[in-house]
CSV table of C-alpha atoms in Angstrom, one decimal:
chain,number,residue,atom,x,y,z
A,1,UNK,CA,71.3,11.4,145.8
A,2,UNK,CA,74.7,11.7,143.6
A,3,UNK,CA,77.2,10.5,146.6
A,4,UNK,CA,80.0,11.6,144.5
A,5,UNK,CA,79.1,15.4,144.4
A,6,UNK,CA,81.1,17.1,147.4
A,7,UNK,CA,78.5,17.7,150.3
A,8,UNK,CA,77.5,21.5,150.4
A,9,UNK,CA,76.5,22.1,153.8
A,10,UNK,CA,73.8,25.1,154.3
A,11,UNK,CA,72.7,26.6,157.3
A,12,UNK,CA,69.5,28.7,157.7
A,13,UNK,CA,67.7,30.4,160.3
A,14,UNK,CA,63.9,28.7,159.3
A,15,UNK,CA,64.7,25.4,158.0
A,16,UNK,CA,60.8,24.9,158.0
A,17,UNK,CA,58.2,27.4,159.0
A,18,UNK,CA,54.9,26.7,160.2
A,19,UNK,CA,52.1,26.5,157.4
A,20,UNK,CA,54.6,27.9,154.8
A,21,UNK,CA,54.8,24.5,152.7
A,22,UNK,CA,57.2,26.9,150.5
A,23,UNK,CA,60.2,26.0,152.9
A,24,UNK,CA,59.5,22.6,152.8
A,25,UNK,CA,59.0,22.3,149.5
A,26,UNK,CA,62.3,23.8,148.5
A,27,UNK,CA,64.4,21.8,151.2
A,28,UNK,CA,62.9,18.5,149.4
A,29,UNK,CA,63.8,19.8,146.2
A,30,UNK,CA,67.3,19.4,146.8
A,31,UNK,CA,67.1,15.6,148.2
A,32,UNK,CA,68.4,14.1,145.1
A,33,UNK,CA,71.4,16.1,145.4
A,34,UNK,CA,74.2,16.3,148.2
A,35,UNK,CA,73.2,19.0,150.7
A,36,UNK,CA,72.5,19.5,154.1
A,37,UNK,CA,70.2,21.8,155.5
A,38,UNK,CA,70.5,22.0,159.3
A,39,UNK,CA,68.6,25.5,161.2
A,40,UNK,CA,70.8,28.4,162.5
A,41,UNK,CA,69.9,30.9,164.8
A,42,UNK,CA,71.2,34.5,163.4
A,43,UNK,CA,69.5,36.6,166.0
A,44,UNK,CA,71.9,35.5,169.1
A,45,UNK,CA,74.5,37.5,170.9
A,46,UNK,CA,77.7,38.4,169.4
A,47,UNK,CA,79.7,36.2,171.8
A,48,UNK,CA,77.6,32.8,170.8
A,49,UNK,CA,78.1,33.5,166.9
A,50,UNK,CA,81.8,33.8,167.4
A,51,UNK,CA,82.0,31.0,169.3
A,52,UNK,CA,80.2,28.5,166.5
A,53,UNK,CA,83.3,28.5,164.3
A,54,UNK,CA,82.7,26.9,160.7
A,55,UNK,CA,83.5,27.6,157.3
A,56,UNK,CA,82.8,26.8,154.2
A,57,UNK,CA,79.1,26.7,154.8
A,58,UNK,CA,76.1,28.5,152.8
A,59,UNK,CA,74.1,30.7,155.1
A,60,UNK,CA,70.9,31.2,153.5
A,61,UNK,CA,68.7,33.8,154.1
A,62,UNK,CA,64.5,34.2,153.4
A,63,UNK,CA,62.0,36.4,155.4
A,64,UNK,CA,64.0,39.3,157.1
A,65,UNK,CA,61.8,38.8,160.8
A,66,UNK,CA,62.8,35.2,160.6
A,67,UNK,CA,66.7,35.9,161.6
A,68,UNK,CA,66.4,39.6,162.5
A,69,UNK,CA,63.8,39.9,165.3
A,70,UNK,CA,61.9,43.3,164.6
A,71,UNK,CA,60.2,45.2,167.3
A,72,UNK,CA,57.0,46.8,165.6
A,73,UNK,CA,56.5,49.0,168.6
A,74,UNK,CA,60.1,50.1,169.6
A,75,UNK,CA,62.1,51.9,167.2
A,76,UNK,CA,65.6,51.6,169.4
A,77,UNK,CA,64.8,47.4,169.8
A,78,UNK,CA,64.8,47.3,165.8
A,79,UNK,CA,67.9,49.2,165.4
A,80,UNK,CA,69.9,46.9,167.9
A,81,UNK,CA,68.8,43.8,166.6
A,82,UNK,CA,69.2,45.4,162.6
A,83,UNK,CA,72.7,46.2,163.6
A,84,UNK,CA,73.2,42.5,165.7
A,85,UNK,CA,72.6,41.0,162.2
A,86,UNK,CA,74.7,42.9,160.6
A,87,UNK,CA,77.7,42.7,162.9
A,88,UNK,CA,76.8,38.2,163.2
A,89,UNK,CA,76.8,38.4,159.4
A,90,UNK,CA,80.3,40.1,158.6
A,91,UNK,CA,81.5,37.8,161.3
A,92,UNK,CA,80.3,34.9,159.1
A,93,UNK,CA,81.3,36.0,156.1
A,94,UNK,CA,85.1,36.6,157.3
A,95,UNK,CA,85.2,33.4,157.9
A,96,UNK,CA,84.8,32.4,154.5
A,97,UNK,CA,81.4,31.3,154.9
A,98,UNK,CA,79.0,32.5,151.9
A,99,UNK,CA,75.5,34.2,152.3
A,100,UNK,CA,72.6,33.7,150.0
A,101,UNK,CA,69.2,35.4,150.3
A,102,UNK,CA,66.0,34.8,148.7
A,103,UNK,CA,64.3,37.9,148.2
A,104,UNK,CA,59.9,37.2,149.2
A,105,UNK,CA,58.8,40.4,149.4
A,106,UNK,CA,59.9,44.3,148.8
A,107,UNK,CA,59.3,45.3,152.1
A,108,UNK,CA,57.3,43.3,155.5
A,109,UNK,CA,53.8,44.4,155.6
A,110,UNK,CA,53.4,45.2,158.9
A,111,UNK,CA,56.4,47.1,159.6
A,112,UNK,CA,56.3,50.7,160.7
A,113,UNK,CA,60.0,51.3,160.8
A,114,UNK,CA,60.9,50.9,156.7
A,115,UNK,CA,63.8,53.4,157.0
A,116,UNK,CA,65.6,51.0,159.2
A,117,UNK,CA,64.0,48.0,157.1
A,118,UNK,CA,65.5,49.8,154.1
A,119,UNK,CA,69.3,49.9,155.7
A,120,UNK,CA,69.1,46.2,156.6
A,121,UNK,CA,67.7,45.2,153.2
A,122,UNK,CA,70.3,47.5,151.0
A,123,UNK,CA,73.5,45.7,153.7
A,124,UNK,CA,72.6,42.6,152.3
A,125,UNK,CA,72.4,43.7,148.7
A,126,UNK,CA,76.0,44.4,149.3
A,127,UNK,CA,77.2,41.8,151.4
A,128,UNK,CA,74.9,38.6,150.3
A,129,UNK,CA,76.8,36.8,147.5
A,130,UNK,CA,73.9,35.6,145.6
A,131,UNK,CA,70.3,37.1,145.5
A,132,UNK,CA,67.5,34.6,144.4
A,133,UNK,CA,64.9,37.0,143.1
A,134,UNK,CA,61.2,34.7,142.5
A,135,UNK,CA,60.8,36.9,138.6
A,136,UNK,CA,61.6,39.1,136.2
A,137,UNK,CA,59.9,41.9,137.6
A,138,UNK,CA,61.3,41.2,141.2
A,139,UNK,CA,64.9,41.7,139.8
A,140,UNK,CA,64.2,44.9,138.1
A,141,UNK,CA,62.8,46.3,141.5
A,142,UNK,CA,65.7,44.9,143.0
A,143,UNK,CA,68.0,46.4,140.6
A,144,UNK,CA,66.3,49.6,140.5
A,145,UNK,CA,66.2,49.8,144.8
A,146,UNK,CA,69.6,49.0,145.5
A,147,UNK,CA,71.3,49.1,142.1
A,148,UNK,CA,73.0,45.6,142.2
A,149,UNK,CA,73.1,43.4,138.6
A,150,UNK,CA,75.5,40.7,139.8
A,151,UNK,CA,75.0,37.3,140.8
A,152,UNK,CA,71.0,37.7,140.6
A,153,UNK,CA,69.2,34.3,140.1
A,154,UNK,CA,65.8,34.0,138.6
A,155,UNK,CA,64.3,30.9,141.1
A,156,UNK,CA,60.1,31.2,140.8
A,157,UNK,CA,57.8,29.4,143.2
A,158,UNK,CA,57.3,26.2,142.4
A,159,UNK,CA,53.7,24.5,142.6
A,160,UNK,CA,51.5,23.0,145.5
A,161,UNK,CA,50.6,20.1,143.2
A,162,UNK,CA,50.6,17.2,145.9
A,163,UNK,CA,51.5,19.0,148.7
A,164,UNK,CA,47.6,18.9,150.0
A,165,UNK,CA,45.3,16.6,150.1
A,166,UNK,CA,42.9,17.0,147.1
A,167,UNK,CA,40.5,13.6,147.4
A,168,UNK,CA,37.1,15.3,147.7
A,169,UNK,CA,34.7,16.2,144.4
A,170,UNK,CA,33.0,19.6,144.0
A,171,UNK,CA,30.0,18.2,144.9
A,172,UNK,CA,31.3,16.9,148.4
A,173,UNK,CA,33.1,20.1,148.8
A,174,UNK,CA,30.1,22.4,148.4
A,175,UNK,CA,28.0,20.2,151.0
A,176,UNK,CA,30.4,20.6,153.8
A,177,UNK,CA,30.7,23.8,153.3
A,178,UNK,CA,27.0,24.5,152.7
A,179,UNK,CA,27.3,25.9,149.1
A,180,UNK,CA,24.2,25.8,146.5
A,181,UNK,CA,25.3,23.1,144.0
A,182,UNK,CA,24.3,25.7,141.3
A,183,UNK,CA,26.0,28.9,142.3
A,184,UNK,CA,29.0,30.4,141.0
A,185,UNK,CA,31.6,30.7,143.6
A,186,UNK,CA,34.4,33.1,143.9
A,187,UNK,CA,37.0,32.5,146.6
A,188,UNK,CA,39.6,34.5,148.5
A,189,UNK,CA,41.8,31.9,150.6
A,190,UNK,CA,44.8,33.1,152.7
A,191,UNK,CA,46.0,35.7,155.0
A,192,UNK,CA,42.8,38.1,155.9
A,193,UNK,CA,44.6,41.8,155.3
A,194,UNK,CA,44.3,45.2,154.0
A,195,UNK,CA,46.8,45.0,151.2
A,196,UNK,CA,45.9,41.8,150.2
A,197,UNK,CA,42.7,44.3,148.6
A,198,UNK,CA,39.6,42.8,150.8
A,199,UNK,CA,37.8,46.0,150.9
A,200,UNK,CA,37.9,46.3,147.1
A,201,UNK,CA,36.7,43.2,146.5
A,202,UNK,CA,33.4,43.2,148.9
A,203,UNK,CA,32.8,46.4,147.0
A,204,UNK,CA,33.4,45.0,143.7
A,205,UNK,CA,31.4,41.6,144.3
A,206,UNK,CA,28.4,43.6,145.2
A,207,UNK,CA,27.8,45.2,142.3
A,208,UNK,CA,27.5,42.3,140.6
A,209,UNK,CA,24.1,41.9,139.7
A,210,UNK,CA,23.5,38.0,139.9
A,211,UNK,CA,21.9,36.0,142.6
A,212,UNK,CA,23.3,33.0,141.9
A,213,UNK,CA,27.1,34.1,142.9
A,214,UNK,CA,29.1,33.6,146.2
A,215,UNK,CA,31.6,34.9,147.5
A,216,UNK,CA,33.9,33.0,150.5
A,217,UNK,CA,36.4,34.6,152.2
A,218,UNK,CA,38.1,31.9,154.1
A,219,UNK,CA,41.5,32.8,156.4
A,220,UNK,CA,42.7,34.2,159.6
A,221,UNK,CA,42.0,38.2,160.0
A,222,UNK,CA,43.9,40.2,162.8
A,223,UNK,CA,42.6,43.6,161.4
A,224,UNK,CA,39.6,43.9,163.7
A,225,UNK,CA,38.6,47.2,161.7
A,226,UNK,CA,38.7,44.8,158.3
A,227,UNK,CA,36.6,41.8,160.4
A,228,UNK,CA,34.2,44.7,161.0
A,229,UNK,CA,34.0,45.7,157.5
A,230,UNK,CA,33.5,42.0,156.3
A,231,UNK,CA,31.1,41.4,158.8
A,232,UNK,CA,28.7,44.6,157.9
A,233,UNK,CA,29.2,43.3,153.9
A,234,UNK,CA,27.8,39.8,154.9
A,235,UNK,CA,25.1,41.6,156.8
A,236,UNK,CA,24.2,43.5,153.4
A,237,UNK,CA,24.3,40.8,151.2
A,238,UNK,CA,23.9,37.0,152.5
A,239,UNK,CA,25.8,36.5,149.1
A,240,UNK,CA,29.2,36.5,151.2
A,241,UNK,CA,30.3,33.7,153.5
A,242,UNK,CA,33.3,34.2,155.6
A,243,UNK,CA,35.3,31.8,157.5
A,244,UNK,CA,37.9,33.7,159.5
A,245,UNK,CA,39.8,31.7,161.1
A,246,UNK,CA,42.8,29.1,160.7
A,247,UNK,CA,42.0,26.4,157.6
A,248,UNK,CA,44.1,23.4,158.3
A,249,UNK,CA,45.9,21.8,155.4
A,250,UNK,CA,42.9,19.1,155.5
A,251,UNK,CA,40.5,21.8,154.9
A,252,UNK,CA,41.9,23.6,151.9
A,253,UNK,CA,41.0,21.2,149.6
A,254,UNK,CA,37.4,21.8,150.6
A,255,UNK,CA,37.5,25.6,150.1
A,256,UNK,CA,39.6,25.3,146.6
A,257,UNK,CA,37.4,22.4,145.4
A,258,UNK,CA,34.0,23.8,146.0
A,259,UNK,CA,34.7,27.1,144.4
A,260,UNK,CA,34.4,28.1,140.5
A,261,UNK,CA,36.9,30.6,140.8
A,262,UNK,CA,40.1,32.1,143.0
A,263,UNK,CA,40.4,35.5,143.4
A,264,UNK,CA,43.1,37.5,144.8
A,265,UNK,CA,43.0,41.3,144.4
A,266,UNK,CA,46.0,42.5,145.9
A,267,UNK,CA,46.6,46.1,146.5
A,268,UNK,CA,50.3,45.5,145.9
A,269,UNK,CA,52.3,42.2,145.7
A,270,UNK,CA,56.1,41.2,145.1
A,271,UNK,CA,55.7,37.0,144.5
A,272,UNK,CA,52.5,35.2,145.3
A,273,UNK,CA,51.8,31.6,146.5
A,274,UNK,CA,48.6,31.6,146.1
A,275,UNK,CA,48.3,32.0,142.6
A,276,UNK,CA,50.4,29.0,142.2
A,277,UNK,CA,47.7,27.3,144.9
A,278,UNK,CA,44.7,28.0,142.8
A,279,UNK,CA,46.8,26.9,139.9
A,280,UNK,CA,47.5,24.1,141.1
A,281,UNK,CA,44.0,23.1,142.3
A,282,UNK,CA,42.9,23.6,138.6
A,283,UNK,CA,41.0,26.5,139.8
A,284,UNK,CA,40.9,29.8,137.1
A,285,UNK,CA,42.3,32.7,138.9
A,286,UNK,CA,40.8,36.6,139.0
A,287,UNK,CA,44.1,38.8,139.5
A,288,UNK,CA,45.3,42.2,139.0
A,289,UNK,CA,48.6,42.8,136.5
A,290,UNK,CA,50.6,43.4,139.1
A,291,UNK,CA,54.0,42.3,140.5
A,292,UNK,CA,55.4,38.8,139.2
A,293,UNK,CA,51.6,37.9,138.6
A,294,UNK,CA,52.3,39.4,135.0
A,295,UNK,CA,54.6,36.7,134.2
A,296,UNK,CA,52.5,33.9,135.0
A,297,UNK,CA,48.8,34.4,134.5
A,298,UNK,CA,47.6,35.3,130.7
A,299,UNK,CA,44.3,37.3,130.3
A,300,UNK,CA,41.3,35.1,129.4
A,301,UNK,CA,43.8,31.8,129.1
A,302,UNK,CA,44.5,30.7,133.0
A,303,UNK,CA,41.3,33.5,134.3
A,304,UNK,CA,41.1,37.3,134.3
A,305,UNK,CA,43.4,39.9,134.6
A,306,UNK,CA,42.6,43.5,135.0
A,307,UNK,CA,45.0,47.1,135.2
A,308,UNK,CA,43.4,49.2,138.1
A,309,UNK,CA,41.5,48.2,140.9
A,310,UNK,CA,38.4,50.0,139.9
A,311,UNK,CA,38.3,47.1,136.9
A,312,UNK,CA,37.4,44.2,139.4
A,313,UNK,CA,33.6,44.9,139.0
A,314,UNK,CA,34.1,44.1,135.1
A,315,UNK,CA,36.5,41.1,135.6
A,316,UNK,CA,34.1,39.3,137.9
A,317,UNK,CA,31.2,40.2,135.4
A,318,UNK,CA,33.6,38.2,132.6
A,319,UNK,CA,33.8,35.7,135.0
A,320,UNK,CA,30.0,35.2,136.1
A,321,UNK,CA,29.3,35.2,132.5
A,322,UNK,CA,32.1,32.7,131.0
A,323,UNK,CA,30.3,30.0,129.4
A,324,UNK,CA,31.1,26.2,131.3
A,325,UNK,CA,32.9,24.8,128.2
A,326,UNK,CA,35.2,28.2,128.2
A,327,UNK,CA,35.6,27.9,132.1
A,328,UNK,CA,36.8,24.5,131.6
A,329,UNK,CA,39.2,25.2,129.3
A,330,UNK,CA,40.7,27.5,131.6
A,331,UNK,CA,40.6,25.2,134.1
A,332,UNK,CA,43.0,23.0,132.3
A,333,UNK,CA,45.2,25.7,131.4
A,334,UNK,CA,45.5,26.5,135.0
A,335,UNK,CA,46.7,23.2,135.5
A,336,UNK,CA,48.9,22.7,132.9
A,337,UNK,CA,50.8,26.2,134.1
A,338,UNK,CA,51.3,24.5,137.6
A,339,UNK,CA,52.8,21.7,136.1
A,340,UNK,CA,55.6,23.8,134.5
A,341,UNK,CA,56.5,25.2,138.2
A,342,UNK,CA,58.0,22.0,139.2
A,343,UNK,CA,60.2,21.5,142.3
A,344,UNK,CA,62.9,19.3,140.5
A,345,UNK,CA,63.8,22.2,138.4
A,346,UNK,CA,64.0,24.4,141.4
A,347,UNK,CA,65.9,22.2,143.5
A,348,UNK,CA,68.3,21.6,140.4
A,349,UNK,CA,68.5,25.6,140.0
A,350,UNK,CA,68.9,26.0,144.0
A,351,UNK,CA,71.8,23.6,143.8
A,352,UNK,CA,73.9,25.3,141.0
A,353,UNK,CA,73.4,28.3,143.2
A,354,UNK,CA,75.0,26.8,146.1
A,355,UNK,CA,77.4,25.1,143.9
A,356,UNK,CA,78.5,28.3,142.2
A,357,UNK,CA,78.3,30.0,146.1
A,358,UNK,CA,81.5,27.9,147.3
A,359,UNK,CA,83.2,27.9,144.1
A,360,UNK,CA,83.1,24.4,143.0
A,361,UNK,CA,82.6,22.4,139.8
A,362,UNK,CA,80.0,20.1,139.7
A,363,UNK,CA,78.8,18.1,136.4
């Protein structure tokens, strides 16, 4: 840490979330400079904001639900607590405090009430004094949804190199998990959910004609109608393995280790982890040209990329028929991408941000 920078001091309201190595990631990033990050509740009464007087701070802002406490099933709860955070926000900012907000997703996923989402989002376009956006596509939707230019900052996500344990070999992967030594294994790992393109991708993977391939879907699943559906696939091809459930950060080196190949077929996507995950655990990915995805993965260089969902079916064939030298190439080049995601730049990045945010000049 340079001691002689000025400390910038930044509050924010999820200093670390659970099982989102993201957050921590970034915090760490900045350890070789001078900042604080201390947690701050947004979502408190009017009376308790006023009543924390500081200035000069940087409020940072990530996930909307994290400092504005949505209520999926009652429309008039939302609009309070949208128009609480507004009101706790201008407070802040009069008092010469400046607000920065990272930009995850377009919209939450499992919000019914997008109108008032909308309203809360385009307030901060206006208000926020810096917007981190995670790509180049992410700032032209942000650009073309609430027509701010300024101040926008290009920040991607950085890799998971390190961050779990990877110690096991393919071979002890594929034992514990029960996996033929000789099959080709396609994996989906993370949150279990419709948009996330499940369906498509049991529908895809079994029309692929070829005994020898797997499929594991491995995460937690709140969708009892998409449980259902997975469950009926597996019944209709013992081919698929699912392990729905919670994977401990021990585990996922088990999952990413045994298979040949990641795939995440998203419906529609904004940033994604895990791509940088997969990359990171040398694994080739299967992914649709969508989102920020288009700016990382290369066709037939770090796995396969396809246009419309209907092209899965061919881009799993491509992968079951990749010969091993080729896969292994792409293996390496999956690597070698994660490596350019590193956290130093992004903390160094992060901190001219910040820097620029209060208005000083730091060499």
């Amino acid at each position: 840490m340079n001691t002689d920078q000025p400390t910038i001091h930044v509050l924010t309201p999820n200093t670390y979330l659970s099982n989102n190595h993201y957050m921590s990631c970034l915090w760490s990033s900045l350890d070789d400079f001078n900042v604080t990050v201390d947690r701050y509740r947004l979502d408190r009464r009017y009376c308790k904001i006023k009543s924390d007087f500081f200035t000069g701070k940087v409020i940072h802002l990530h996930w909307i639900k994290e400092f504005c406490k949505f209520d999926f099933d009652n429309r008039a709860k939302t609009i309070r607590a949208v128009l609480g955070a507004m009101r706790n926000l201008l407070l802040i900012k009069r008092r010469g405090n400046k607000v920065v907000w990272t930009v995850h997703n377009t919209f939450m996923h499992e919000n019914r009430f997008v109108a008032i989402e909308y309203l809360l989002r385009y307030f901060l376009s206006k208000i926020c004094d810096d917007i981190i956006v995670m790509s180049d596509y992410s700032r032209a939707e942000f650009l073309r949804m609430y027509g701010r230019s300024h101040r926008i900052h290009n920040i991607p996500i950085g890799n998971y190199i390190g961050v779990y344990p990877k110690t096991v070999s393919k071979v002890q992967a594929r034992e514990r998990l029960k996996l033929s030594l000789d099959s080709k294994v396609f994996l989906y790992v993370g949150r279990v959910q419709q948009y996330k393109g499940i369906s498509n991708l049991l529908r895809s993977f079994r029309a692929i004609d070829d005994p020898k391939a797997t499929l594991v879907i491995a995460g937690v699943c709140k969708d009892f109608e998409l449980e259902t559906e997975i469950s009926e696939a597996i019944l209709a091809d013992s081919r698929i393995i699912a392990h729905l459930g919670f994977i401990e950060d021990t585990e996922i080196q088990y999952y990413l280790n045994a298979c040949d190949w990641v795939v995440l077929p998203f419906k529609k996507i904004l940033n994604s982890a895990s791509v940088l995950l997969a990359l990171s655990f040398q694994k080739p990915v299967i992914v649709p040209q969508k989102g920020a995805i288009t700016e990382i993965v290369s066709n037939s260089v770090q796995g396969y990329c396809y246009e419309e969902d209907s092209e899965l079916v061919r881009a799993l064939t491509r992968a079951v028929a990749t010969p091993q030298n080729k896969w292994k190439n792409m293996c390496d080049e999956a690597y070698k991408l994660a490596q350019t995601y590193d956290w130093e730049s992004i903390g160094r990045k992060l901190h001219q941000v910040y820097t620029e945010a209060v208005g000083s000049q730091y060499e």
